[in-house]
GROMACS .gro file of C-alpha atoms in nm:
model
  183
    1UNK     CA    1   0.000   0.000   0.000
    2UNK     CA    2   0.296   0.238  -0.054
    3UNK     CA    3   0.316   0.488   0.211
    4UNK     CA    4  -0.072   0.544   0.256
    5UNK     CA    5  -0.156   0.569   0.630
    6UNK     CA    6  -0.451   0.337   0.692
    7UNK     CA    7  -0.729   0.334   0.958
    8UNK     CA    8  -1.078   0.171   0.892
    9UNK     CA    9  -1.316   0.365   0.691
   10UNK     CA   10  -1.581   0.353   0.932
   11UNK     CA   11  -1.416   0.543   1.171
   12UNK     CA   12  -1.289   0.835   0.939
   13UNK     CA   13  -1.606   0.942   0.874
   14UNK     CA   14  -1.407   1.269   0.795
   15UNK     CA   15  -1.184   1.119   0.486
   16UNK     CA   16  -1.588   0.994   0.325
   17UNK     CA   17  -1.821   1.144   0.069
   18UNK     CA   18  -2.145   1.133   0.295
   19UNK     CA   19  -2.292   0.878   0.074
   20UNK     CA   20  -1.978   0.709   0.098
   21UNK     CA   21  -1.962   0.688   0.478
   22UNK     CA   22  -2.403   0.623   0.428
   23UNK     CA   23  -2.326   0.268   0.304
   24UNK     CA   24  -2.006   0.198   0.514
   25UNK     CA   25  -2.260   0.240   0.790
   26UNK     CA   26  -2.518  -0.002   0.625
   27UNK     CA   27  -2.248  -0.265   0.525
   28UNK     CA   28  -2.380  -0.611   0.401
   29UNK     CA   29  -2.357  -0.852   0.613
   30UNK     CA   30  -2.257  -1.112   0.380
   31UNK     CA   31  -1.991  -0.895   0.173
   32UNK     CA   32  -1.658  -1.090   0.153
   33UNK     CA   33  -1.498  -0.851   0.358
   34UNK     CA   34  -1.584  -0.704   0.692
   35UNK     CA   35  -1.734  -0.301   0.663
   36UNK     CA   36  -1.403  -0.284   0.970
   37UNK     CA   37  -1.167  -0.433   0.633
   38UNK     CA   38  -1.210  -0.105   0.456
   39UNK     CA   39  -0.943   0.103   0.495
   40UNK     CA   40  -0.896   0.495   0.426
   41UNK     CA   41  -0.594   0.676   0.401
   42UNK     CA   42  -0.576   1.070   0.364
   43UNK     CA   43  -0.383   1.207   0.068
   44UNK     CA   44  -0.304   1.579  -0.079
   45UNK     CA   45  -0.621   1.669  -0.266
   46UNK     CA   46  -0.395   1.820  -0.508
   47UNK     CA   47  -0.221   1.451  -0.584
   48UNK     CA   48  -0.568   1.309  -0.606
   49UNK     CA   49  -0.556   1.199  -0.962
   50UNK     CA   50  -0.394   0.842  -1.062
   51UNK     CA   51  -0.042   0.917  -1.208
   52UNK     CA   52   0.019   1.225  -0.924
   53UNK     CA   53  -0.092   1.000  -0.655
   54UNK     CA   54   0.070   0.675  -0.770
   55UNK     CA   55   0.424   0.856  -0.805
   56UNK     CA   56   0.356   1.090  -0.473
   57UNK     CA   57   0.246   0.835  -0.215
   58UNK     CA   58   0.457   0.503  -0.407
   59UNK     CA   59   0.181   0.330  -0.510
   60UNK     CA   60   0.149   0.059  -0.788
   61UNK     CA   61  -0.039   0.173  -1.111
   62UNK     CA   62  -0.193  -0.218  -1.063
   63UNK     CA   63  -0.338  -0.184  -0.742
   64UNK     CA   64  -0.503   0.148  -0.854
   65UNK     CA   65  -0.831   0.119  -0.948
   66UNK     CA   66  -1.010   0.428  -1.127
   67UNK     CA   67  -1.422   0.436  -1.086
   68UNK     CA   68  -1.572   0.589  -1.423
   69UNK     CA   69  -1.878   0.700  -1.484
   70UNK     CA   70  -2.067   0.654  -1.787
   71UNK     CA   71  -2.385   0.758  -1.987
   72UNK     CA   72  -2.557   0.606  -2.231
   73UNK     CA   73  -2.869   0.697  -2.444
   74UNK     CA   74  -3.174   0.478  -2.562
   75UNK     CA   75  -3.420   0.709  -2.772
   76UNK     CA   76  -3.465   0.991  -2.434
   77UNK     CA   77  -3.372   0.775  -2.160
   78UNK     CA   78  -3.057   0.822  -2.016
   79UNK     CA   79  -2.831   0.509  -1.844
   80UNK     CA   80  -2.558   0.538  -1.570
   81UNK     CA   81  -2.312   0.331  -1.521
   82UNK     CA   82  -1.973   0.278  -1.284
   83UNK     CA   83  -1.690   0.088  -1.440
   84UNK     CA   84  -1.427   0.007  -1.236
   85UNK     CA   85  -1.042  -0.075  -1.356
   86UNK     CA   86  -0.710  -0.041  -1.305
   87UNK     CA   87  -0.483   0.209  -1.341
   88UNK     CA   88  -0.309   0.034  -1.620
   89UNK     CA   89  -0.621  -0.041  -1.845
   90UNK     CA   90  -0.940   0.175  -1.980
   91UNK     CA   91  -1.253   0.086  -2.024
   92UNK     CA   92  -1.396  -0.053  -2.316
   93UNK     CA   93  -1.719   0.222  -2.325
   94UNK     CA   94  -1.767   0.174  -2.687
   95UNK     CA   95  -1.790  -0.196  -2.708
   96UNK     CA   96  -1.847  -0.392  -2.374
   97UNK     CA   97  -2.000  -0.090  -2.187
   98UNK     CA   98  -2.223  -0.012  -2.438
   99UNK     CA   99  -2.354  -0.372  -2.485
  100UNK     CA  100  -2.425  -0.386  -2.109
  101UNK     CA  101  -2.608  -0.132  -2.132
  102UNK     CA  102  -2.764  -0.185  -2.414
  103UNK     CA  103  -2.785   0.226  -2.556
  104UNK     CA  104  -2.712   0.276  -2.896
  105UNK     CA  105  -2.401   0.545  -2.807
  106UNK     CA  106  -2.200   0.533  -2.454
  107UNK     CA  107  -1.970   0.791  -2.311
  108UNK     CA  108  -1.786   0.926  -2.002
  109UNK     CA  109  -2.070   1.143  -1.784
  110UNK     CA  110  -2.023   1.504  -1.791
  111UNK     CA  111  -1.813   1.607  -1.475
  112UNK     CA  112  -2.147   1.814  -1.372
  113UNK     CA  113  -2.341   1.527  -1.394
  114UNK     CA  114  -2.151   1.271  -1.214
  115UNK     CA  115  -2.061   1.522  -0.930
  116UNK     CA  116  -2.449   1.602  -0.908
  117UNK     CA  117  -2.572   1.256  -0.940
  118UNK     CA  118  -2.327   1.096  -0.705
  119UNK     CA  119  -2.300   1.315  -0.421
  120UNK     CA  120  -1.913   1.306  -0.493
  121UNK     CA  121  -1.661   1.487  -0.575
  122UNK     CA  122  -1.469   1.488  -0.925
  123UNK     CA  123  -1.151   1.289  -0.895
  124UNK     CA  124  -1.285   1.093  -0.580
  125UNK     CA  125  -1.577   0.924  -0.738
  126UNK     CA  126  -1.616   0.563  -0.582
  127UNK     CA  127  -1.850   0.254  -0.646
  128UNK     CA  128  -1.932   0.221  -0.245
  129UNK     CA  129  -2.260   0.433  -0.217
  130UNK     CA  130  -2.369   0.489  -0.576
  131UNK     CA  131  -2.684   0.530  -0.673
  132UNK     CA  132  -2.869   0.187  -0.622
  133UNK     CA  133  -3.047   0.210  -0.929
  134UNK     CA  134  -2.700   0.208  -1.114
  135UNK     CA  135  -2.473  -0.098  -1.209
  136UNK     CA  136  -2.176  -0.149  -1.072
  137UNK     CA  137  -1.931  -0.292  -1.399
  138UNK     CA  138  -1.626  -0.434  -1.208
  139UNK     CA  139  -1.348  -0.546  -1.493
  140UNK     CA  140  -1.225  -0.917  -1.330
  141UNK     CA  141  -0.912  -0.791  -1.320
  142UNK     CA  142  -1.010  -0.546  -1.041
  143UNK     CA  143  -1.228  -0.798  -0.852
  144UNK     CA  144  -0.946  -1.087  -0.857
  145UNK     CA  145  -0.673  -0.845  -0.741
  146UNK     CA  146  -0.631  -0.919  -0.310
  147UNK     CA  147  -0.632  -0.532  -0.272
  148UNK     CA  148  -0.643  -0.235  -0.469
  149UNK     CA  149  -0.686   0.154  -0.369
  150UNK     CA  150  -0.973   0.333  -0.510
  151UNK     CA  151  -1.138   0.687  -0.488
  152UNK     CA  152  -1.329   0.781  -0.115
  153UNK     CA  153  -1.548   0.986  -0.271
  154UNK     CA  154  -1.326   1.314  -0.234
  155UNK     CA  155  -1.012   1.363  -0.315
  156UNK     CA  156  -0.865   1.418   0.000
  157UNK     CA  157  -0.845   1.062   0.054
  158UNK     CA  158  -0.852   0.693  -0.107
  159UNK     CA  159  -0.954   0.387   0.031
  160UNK     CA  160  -0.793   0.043   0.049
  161UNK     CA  161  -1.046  -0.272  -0.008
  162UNK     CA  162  -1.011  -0.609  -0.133
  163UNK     CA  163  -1.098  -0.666  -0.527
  164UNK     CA  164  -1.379  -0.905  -0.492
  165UNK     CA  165  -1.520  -0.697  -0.160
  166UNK     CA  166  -1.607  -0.446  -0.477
  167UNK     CA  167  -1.694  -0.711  -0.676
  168UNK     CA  168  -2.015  -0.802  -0.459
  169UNK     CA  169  -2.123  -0.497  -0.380
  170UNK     CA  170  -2.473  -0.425  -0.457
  171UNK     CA  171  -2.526  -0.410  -0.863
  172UNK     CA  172  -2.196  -0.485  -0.903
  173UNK     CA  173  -2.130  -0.706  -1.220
  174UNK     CA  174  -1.833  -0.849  -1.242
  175UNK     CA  175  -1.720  -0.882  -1.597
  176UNK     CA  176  -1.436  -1.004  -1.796
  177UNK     CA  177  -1.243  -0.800  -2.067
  178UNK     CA  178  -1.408  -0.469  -1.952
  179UNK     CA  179  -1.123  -0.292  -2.018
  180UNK     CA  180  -0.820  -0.339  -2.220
  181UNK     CA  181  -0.431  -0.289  -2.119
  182UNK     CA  182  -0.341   0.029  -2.227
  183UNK     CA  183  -0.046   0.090  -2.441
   0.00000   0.00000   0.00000
């Protein structure tokens, strides 16, 4: 975990997005990991994003994990997504993503829109407390990794959890060849 500072997430309520902390609180029972498993760290909010924060706080770019959110369009209905991968790959939001979502044309939300519609802030977005109406595409890369460090919601932080702990969270989907390597 490089030099991140851990403490459980539960009791940081301070280093959470408030719908972040919301479902930390409610914590599934049955989740492969114990809600007390889920670690937060606090970071510079001004090394928040991947490459800065990988390099500043000596942190693999395979144990990152970056939470995307997409839109997609059928006729006037709009569809949300989260897709979550590692550092080292990108999503596949024109083939895969689209699919799954079945909209004839899929793209990365508007920053507005994902701040508004998440509760969280830009940089910091996270799969734990998304909207439960949304699914949750986890690339089996992420879920089979033992631990990887995503966003907390805001970008003063990141948390630590174990890859299939986000693969069974509610809506989540694992799926293979979400994304592809990049490079």
């Amino acid at each position: 975990m490089g030099t991140l500072k851990l403490e459980p997430a539960q009791s940081r309520p301070d280093l959470l997005a408030d719908p972040v902390a919301k479902a930390l609180a409610v914590w599934p029972e049955d989740a492969p990991i114990d809600g007390d498993q889920v670690l937060v760290a606090p970071i510079d909010a001004g090394l928040a994003d991947t490459a800065a924060f990988c390099e500043a706080y000596d942190v693999g770019l395979d144990v990152s994990a970056n939470c995307v959110i997409v839109a997609g369009k059928r006729g006037e209905t709009v569809r949300y997504a989260a897709c979550i991968v590692l550092a080292t790959t990108r999503a596949d939001v024109n083939g895969v993503v689209r699919r799954r979502l079945d909209v004839r044309k899929c793209s990365f939300a508007p920053m507005d829109d994902a701040v508004r519609l998440t509760g969280m802030e830009y940089g910091g977005i996270t799969p734990i407390g998304l909207p439960a109406d949304w699914p949750i595409l986890v690339d089996a890369r992420v879920a089979a990794a033992p631990h990887v460090i995503i966003g907390s919601g805001v970008r003063h932080s990141k948390i630590a959890i174990a890859g299939p702990a986000l693969g069974a969270l509610p809506g989540a989907e694992v799926i293979e060849d979400l994304a592809r390597p990049i490079g």
